[in-house]
PDB file of C-alpha atoms in Angstrom:
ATOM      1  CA  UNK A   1     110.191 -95.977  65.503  1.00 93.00           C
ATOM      2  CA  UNK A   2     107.729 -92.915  66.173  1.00 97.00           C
ATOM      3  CA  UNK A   3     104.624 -92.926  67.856  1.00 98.00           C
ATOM      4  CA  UNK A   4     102.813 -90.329  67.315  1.00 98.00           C
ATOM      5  CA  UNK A   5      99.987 -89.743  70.586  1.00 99.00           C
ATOM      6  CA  UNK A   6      96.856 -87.438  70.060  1.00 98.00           C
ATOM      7  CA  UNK A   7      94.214 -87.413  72.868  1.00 98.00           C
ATOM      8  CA  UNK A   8      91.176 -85.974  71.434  1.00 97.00           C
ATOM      9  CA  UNK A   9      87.857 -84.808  72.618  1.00 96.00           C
ATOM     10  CA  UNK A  10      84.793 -84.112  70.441  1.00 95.00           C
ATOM     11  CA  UNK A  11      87.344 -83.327  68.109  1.00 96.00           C
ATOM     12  CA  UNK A  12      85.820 -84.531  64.689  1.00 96.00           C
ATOM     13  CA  UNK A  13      86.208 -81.171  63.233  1.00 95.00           C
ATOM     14  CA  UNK A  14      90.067 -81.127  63.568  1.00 96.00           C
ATOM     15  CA  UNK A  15      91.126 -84.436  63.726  1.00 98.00           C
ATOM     16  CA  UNK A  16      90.695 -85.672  60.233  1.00 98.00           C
ATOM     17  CA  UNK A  17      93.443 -82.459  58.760  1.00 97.00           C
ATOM     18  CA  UNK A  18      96.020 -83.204  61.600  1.00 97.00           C
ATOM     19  CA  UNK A  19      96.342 -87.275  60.727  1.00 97.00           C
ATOM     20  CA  UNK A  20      96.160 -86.220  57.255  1.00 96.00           C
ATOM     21  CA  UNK A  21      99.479 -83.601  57.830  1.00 95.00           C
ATOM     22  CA  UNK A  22     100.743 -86.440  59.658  1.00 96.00           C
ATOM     23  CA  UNK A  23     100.578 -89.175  56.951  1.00 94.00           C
ATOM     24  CA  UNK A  24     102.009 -86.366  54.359  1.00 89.00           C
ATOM     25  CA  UNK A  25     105.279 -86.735  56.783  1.00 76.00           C
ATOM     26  CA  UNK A  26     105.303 -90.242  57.891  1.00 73.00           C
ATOM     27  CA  UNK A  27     107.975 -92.468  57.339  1.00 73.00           C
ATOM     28  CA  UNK A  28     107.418 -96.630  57.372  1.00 73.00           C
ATOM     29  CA  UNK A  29     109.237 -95.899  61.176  1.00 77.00           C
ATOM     30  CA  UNK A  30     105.809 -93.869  62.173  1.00 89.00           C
ATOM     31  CA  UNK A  31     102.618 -95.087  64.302  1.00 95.00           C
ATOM     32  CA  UNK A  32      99.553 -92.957  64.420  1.00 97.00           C
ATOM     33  CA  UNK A  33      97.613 -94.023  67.964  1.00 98.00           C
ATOM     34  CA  UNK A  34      94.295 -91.634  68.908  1.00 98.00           C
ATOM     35  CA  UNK A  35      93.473 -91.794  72.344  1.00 98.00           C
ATOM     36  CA  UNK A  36      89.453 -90.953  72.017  1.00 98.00           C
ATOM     37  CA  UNK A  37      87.661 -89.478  75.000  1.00 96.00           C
ATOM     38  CA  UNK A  38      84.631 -88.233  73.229  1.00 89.00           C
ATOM     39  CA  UNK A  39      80.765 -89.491  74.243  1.00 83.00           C
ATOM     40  CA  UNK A  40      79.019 -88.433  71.188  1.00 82.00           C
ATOM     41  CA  UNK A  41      81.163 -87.194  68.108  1.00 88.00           C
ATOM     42  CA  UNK A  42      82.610 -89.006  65.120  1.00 94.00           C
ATOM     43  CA  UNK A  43      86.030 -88.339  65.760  1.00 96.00           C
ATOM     44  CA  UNK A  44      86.652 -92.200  66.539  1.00 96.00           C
ATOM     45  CA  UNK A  45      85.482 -92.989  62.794  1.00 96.00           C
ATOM     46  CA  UNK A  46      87.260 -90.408  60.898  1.00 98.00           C
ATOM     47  CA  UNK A  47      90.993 -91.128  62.491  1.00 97.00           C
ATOM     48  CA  UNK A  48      90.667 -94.886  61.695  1.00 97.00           C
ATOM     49  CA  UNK A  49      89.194 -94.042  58.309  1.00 97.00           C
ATOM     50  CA  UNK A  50      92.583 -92.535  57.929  1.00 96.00           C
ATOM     51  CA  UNK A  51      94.595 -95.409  59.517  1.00 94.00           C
ATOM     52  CA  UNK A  52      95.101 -94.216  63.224  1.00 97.00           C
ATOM     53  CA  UNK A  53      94.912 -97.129  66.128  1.00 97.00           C
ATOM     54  CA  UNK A  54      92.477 -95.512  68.289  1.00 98.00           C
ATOM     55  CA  UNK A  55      91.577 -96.583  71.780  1.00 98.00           C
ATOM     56  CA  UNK A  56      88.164 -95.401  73.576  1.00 97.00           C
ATOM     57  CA  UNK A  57      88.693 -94.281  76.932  1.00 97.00           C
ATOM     58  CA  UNK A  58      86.234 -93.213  79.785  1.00 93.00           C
ATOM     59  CA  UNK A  59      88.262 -90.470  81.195  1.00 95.00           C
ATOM     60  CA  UNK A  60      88.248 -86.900  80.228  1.00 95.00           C
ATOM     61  CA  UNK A  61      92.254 -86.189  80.721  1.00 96.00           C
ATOM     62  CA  UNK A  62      95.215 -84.931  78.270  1.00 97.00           C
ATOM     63  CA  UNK A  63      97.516 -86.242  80.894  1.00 98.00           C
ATOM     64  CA  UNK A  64      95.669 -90.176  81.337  1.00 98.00           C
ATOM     65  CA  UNK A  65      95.027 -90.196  77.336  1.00 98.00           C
ATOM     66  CA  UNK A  66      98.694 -89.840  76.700  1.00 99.00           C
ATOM     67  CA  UNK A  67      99.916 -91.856  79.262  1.00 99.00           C
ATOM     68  CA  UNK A  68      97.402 -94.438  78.519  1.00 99.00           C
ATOM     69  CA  UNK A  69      98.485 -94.262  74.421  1.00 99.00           C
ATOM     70  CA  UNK A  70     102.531 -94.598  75.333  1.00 99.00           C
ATOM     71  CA  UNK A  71     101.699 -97.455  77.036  1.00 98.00           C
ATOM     72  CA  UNK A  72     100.137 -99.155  74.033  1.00 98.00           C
ATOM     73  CA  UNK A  73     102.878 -96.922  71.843  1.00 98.00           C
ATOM     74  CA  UNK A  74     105.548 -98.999  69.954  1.00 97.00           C
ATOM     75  CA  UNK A  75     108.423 -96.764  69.409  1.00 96.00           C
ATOM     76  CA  UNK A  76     111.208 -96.291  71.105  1.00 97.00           C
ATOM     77  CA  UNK A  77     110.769 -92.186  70.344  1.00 98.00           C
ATOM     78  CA  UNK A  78     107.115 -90.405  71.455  1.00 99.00           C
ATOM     79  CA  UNK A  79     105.532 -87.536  69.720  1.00 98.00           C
ATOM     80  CA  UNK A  80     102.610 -85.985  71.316  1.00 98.00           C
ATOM     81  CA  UNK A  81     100.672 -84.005  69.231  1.00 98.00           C
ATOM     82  CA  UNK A  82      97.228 -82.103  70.029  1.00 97.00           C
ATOM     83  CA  UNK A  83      93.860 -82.684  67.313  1.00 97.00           C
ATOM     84  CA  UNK A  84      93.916 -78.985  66.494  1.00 96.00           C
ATOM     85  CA  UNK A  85      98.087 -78.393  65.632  1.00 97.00           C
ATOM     86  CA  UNK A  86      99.591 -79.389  61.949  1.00 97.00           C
ATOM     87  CA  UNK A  87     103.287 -80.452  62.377  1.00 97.00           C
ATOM     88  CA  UNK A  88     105.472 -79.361  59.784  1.00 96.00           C
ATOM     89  CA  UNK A  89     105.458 -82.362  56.908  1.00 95.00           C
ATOM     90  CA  UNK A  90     109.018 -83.171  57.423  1.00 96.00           C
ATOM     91  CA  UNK A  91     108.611 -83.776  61.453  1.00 96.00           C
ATOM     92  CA  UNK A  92     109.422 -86.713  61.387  1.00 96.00           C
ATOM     93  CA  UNK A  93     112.892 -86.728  59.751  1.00 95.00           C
ATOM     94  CA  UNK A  94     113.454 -83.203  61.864  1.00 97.00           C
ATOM     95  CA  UNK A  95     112.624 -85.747  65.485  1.00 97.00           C
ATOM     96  CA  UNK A  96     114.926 -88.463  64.111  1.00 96.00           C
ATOM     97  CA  UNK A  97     117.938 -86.185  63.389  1.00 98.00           C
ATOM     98  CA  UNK A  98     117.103 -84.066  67.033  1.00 98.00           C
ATOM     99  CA  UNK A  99     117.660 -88.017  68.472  1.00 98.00           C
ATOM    100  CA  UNK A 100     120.561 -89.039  65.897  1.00 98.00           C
ATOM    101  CA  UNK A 101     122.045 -85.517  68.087  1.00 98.00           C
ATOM    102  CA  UNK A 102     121.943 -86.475  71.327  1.00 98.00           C
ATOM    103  CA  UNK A 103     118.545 -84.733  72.276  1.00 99.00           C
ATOM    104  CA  UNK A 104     116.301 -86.701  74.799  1.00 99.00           C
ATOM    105  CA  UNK A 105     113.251 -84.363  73.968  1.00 98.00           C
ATOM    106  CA  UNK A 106     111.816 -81.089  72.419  1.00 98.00           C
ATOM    107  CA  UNK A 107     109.050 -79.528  70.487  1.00 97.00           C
ATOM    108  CA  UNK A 108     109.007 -77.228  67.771  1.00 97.00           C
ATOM    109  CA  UNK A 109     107.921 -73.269  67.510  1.00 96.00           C
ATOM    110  CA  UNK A 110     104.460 -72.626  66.443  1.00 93.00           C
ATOM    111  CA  UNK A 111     102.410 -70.146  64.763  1.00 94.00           C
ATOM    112  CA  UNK A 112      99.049 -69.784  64.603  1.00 94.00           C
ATOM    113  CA  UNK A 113      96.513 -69.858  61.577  1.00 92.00           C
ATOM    114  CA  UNK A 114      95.653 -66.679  61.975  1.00 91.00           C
ATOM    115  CA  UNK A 115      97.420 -63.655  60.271  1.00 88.00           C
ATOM    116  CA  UNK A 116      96.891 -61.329  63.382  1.00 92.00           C
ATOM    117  CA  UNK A 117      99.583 -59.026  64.308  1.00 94.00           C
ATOM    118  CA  UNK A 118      99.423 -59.655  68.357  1.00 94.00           C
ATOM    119  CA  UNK A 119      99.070 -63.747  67.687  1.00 94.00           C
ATOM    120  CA  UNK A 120     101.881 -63.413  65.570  1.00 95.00           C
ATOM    121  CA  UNK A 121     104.469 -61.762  68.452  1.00 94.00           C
ATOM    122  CA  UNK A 122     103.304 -64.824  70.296  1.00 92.00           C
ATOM    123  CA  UNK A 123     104.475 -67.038  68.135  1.00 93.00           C
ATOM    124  CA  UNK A 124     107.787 -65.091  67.519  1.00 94.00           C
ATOM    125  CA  UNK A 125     108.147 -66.017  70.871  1.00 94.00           C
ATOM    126  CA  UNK A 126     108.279 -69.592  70.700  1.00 93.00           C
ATOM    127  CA  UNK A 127     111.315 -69.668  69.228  1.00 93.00           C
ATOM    128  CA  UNK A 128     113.065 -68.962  72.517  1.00 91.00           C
ATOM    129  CA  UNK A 129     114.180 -71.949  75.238  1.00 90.00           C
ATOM    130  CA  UNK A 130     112.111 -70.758  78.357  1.00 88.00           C
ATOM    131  CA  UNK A 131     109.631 -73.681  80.382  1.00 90.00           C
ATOM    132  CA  UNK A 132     107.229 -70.748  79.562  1.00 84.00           C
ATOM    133  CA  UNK A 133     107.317 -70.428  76.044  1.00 86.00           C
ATOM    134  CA  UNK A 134     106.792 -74.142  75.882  1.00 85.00           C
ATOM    135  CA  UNK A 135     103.376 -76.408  76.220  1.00 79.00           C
ATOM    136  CA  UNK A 136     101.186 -78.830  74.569  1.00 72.00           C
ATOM    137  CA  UNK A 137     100.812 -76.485  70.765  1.00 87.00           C
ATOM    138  CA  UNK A 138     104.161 -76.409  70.121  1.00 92.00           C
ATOM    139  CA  UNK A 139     103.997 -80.538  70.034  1.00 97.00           C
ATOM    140  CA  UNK A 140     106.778 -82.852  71.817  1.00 98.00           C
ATOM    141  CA  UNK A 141     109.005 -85.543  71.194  1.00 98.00           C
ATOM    142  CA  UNK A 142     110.455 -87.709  74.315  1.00 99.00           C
ATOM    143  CA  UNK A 143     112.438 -91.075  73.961  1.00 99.00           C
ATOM    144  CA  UNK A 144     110.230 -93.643  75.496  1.00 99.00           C
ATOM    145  CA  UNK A 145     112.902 -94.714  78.045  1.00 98.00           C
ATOM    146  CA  UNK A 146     113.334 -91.074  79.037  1.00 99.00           C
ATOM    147  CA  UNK A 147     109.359 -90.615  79.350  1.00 99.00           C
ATOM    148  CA  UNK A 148     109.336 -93.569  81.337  1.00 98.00           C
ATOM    149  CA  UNK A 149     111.827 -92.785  83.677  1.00 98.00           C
ATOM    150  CA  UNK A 150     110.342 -89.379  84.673  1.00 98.00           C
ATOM    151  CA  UNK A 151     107.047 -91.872  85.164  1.00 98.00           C
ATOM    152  CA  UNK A 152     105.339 -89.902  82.031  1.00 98.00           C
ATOM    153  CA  UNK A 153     102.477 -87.217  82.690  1.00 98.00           C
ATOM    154  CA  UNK A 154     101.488 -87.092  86.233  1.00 98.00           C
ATOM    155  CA  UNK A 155      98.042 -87.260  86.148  1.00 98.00           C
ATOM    156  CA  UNK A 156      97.111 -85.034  88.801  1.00 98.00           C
ATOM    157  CA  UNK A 157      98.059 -81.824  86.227  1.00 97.00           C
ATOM    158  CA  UNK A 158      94.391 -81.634  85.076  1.00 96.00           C
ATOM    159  CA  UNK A 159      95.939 -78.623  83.062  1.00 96.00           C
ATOM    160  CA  UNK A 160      99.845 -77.486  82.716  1.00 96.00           C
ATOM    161  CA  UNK A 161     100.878 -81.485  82.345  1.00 97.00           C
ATOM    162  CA  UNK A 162     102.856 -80.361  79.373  1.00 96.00           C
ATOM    163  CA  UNK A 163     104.957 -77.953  81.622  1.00 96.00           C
ATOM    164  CA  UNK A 164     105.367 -80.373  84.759  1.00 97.00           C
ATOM    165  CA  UNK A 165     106.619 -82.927  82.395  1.00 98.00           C
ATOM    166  CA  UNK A 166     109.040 -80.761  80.604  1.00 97.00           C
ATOM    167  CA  UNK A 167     110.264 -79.196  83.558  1.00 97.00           C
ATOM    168  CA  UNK A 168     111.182 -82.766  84.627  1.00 98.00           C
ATOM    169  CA  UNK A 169     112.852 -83.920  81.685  1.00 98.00           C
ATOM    170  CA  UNK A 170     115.037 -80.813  81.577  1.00 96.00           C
ATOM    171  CA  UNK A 171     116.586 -81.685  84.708  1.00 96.00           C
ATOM    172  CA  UNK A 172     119.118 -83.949  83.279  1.00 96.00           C
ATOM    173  CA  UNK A 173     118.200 -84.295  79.348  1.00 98.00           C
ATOM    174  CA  UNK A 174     118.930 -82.131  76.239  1.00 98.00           C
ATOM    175  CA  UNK A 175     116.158 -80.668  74.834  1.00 98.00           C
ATOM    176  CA  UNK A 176     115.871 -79.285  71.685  1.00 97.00           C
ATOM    177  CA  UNK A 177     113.714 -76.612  70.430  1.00 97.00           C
ATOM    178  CA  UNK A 178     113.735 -77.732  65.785  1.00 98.00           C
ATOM    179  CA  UNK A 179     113.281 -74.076  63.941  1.00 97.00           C
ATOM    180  CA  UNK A 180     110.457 -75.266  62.317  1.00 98.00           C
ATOM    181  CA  UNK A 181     106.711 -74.214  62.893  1.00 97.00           C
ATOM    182  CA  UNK A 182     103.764 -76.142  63.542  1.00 97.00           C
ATOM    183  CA  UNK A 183     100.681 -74.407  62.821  1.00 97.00           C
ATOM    184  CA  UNK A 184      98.307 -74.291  65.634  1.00 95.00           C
ATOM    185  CA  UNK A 185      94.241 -73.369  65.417  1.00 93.00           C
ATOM    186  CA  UNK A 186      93.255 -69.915  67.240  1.00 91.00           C
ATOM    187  CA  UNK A 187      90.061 -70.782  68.082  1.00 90.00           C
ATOM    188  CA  UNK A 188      90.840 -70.227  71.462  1.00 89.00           C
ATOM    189  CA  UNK A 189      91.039 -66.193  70.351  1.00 91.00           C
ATOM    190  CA  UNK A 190      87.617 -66.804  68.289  1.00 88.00           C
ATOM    191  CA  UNK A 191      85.783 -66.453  71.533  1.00 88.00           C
ATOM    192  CA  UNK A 192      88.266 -64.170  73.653  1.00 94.00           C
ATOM    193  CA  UNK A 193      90.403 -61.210  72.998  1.00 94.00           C
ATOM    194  CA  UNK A 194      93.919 -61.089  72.901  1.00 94.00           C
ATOM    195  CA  UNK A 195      94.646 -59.586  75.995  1.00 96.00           C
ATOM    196  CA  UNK A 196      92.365 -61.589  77.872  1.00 95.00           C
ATOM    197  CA  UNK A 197      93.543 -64.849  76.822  1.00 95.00           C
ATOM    198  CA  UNK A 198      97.597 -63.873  77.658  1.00 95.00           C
ATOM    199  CA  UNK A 199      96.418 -62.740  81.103  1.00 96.00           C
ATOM    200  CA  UNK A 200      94.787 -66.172  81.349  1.00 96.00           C
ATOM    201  CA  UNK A 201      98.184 -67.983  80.316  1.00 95.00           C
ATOM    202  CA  UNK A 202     100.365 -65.614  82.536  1.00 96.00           C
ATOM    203  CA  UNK A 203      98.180 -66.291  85.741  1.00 97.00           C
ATOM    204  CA  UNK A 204      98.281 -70.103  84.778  1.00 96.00           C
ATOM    205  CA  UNK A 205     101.685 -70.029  84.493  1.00 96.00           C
ATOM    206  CA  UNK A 206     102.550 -67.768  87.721  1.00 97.00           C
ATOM    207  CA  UNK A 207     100.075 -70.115  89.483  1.00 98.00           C
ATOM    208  CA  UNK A 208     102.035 -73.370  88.235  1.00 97.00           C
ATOM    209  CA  UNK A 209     105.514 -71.993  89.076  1.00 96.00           C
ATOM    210  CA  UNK A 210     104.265 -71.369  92.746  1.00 97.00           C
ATOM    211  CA  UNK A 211     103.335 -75.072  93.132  1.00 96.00           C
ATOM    212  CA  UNK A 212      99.623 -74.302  93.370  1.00 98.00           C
ATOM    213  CA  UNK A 213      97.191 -77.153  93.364  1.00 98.00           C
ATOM    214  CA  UNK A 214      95.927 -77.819  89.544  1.00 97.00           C
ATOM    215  CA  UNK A 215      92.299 -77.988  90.414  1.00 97.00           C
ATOM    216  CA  UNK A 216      93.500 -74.770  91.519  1.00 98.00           C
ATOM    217  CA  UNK A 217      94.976 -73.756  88.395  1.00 98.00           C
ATOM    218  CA  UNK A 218      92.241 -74.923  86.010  1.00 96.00           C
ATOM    219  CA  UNK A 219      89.475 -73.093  88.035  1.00 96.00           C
ATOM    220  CA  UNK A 220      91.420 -69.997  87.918  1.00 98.00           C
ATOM    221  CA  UNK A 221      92.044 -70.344  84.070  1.00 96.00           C
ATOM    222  CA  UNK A 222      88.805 -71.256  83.033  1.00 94.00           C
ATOM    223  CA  UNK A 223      86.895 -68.838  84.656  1.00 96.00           C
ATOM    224  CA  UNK A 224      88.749 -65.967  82.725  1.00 96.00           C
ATOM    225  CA  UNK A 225      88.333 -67.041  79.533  1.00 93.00           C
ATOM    226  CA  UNK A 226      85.796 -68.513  77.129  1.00 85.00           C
ATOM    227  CA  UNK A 227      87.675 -72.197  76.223  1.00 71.00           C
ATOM    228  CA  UNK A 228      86.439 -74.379  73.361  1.00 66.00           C
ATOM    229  CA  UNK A 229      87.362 -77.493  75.892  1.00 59.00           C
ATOM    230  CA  UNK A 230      85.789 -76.145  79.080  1.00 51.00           C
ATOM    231  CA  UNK A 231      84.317 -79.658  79.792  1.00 43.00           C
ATOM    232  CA  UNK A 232      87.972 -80.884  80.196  1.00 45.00           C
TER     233      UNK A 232
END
């Protein structure tokens, strides 16, 4: 069985489309669970109106929400997926055969809903096995015994918990990246340009791969960019 994780946060304007996408490729193996963070929004009522287990939680973290929703999860395969990405519809037949193959893990490429040129070489990009082409947009599937034994998100990555957790599984799991594309929202370019934003995500990165502190890392990133989930 799948379980699909999605932390949100104020996320009412995404989340309805992404469980909807989700439901399009669900087999009766699939579990939809919404780990809700938001104070004020109606994202809560919209993902059950759809059929989603949600669970209200007081903290404000991607890598608590999805801890906190594989504990509740009931598969033996996890899929973590973010409010604002659209898995291809036949993900979940694409996870089960990665598993049937002998893969612990992976994620799929991505590409954005945008038609620009430059966000388009980033995706092209994603298609490539590097830690650093990898993260949260591109979605991920992990075997629940796998995810538990690397003792799931570590909590203190109050951003890059995608690429710590990765990085860990890699050590001694296949992980495979399925040539399919899950379409991600670029409203994190509606605000900033181009170049700004991949300076951003290459001093992130640089700063994660020399083992600085995330509180660290987060301060750094958001104060060179304009990001839609600056309260995180």
């Amino acid at each position: 069985m799948i379980s699909i994780i999605i932390p949100t946060l104020n996320e009412a304007d995404h989340i309805g489309n992404c469980i909807q996408r989700l439901v399009l490729g669900r087999l009766e193996i699939v579990e939809i669970i919404v780990v809700d963070a938001s104070p004020t929004d109606h994202t809560r009522m919209i993902a059950e109106s759809l059929g989603a287990t949600v669970f209200a939680v007081p903290k404000v973290s991607r890598a608590f929400q999805m801890n906190f929703g594989a504990r509740k999860a009931s598969g033996n395969i996890l899929y973590f997926v973010h409010a604002d990405v659209l898995p291809p519809v036949t993900y979940a037949a694409d996870i089960m055969q990665a598993v049937h193959e002998g893969f612990a893990a992976g994620r799929f490429r991505f590409r954005f809903a945008s038609g620009k040129m430059m966000l388009k070489l980033n995706a092209w990009f994603t298609r490539f096995d590097r830690l650093w082409t990898s993260g949260g947009d591109e979605t991920l599937f992990v075997k629940k015994d796998v995810f538990d034994r690397c003792n799931g998100y570590d909590e203190k990555y109050v951003i890059m918990e995608e690429y710590d957790l990765i990085k860990r599984i890699r050590i001694s799991e296949r992980f495979r990246i399925i040539p399919k594309d899950v379409v991600v929202s670029a409203r994190k370019y509606d605000q900033n340009s181009w170049w700004k934003v991949q300076r951003a995500n290459f001093t992130a990165f640089r700063l994660f791969s020399r083992g600085e502190d995330p509180s660290v890392i987060r301060q750094t990133y958001h104060s060179m960019i304009r990001h839609p989930k600056d309260s995180r």
